[in-house]
C-alpha cells in the first residue's frame, strides 16, 4: 500500500468525528447542522489534499482546528461589536451612538418581560405608549408636548403628512439637503403628499422670498438644519426667529428639522454650529424634530416636540402607527432622557457626550498608554503618539479643530493597507483610518475597557 492509500484509509468518517471528544463538545454549544457541514467540508478537503499529495496527516486531531474555525464562522452572528478607532464620535456606519449603561440595563429589564407599555396602571385600562416620555421631553426641552417615532426621517415625514398633505410648504433652496445618501428633503416631501415650495437661491434666501411665496394654500414653513453641509462666503438665510414671526402673522405653523438635536450646550467643547433644542422651542417654533442617536446619544429614534394641538393632530395620523417606536427603543430613550435631567452626570454617563466633552489630557493619557503597551510588545512597526483632530459626526461640524491624540502605526513587514484590512477583519474588528502612510487609532473613541482587546487585535494583525 502506498502512502496515499494509507492516508485515505485513515480518513475518519463523519460519524467517527461526531462521536469523538471534539465532536461531542461542538454539538453541545453549536447547532448540529453547522457541525455536520463543517466536518463534511473538512473531510472532503482533506481527501482532495491526499489525492494531490499535499496532505501528511488525516487524523481527527489534525482536522479539529479547521473544523472548529468553520463551525465558529457559521454560528457567529452577523451584527457584532467593533472597536471604533476612527475618532468619528457619531459614526452612522458603526451604529452612531453607544447607549449608556443605565439605558442598556433598562432595555434588558423591559425586553425580558412584560411591561406597562400601553397600560395605564392607575386607571387599570389601556394607556398610551407615548406617555412614558412625554413628561421628560416637556421638562428637558420646554415644549408643551412631545413624542418619538422610529427615526428623524420618519418624524419629518409624519409631520409633513399630518399637517401639509396636498398643500404647500415653504423651504429655502439652501436647505434642500441630502443627509447620509438616502434622506433628501424634496423626496421626503413628495412622499408625504406635501407640495414643496422652494424659495431663494442656493446661497441666499431673504425674508421677502418667503413673503412672496405665501398664498392661500400654504400650510407651513419648514427650516432644515444644514447638518454636514455648509455654504461658505456670500450667504444669507432667514433666522428661525424671523420665520416664526412671519409664520405666526400668517397663522401657519413653523417647523424646524434640527437633525442632530443638541440638548446640551457643546460650544465650550468646540462644537459651535448646533442650535440647542431648548432655544428653538423657546423662540416659539411650533414643531421641532431631531434624532435620538446623534448628539443626544440615545437609541435610534425621531423626536417631535412642539405645540400640544399639533402633536395631538400628528398622533391621530394613521402613519404614526407605521413608524411607531418599539418598546426596547422607548426603554432606552426614557432612561437616556432621565440622565439629561442632571447635565453634569449626563456628560459622564452618556458615551457620545463623554467622548465629545472629554478633556484633552485624558485623551492623551489613554493614547499614551496604548502607545506604550504596543511599543513594548511590537518590534517590527514604527509606533508614535501624535496630535490630530477628531470629528463629531452625525451632521454636527466642529468649527475649529477638534483636537485629539492618536497612536500612529507604520508596519515594516506588511503594507499599511494590509494592516488596516487585517484589523477590520479580525476577531473583534478594529476600524481605523490611514493618513500619510500611517494607520491611526484615535483615542477619543476608544473606551478604556476596550484597550486590552485593541492591543490583542493589533498584535495578532502584525504577527
Ligand atoms: C440626520 C438628519 C435627518 C435624518 O435623521 P435619522 O434619525 O437618521 O432618520 C433628518 N434631517 C436632518 C437635518 C438630519 O441631520
PDB file of C-alpha atoms in Angstrom, residues 44 48 58 87 100 109 130 138 166 189 289 304 336 362 382 414 446-447 460 462:
ATOM      1  CA  UNK A  44     -13.700  16.374   1.683  1.00  0.00           C
ATOM      2  CA  UNK A  48      -8.553  16.134  -2.122  1.00  0.00           C
ATOM      3  CA  UNK A  58      -5.720  12.920   8.234  1.00  0.00           C
ATOM      4  CA  UNK A  87     -12.289  59.333  16.089  1.00  0.00           C
ATOM      5  CA  UNK A 100     -25.180  54.386  28.486  1.00  0.00           C
ATOM      6  CA  UNK A 109     -35.388  44.884  32.035  1.00  0.00           C
ATOM      7  CA  UNK A 130     -46.033  57.813  24.279  1.00  0.00           C
ATOM      8  CA  UNK A 138     -41.508  68.653  28.208  1.00  0.00           C
ATOM      9  CA  UNK A 166     -51.930  68.450  -0.574  1.00  0.00           C
ATOM     10  CA  UNK A 189     -41.740  65.994   0.991  1.00  0.00           C
ATOM     11  CA  UNK A 289     -37.754  67.330  15.095  1.00  0.00           C
ATOM     12  CA  UNK A 304     -41.040  65.510  17.757  1.00  0.00           C
ATOM     13  CA  UNK A 336     -31.250  58.451  28.488  1.00  0.00           C
ATOM     14  CA  UNK A 362      -7.372  62.427  29.493  1.00  0.00           C
ATOM     15  CA  UNK A 382       7.110  52.354  13.981  1.00  0.00           C
ATOM     16  CA  UNK A 414       3.300  44.447   5.673  1.00  0.00           C
ATOM     17  CA  UNK A 446     -11.656  54.085  22.223  1.00  0.00           C
ATOM     18  CA  UNK A 447     -13.053  53.342  25.686  1.00  0.00           C
ATOM     19  CA  UNK A 460      -2.475  39.448  16.115  1.00  0.00           C
ATOM     20  CA  UNK A 462       1.060  42.241  12.932  1.00  0.00           C
TER      21      UNK A 462
END
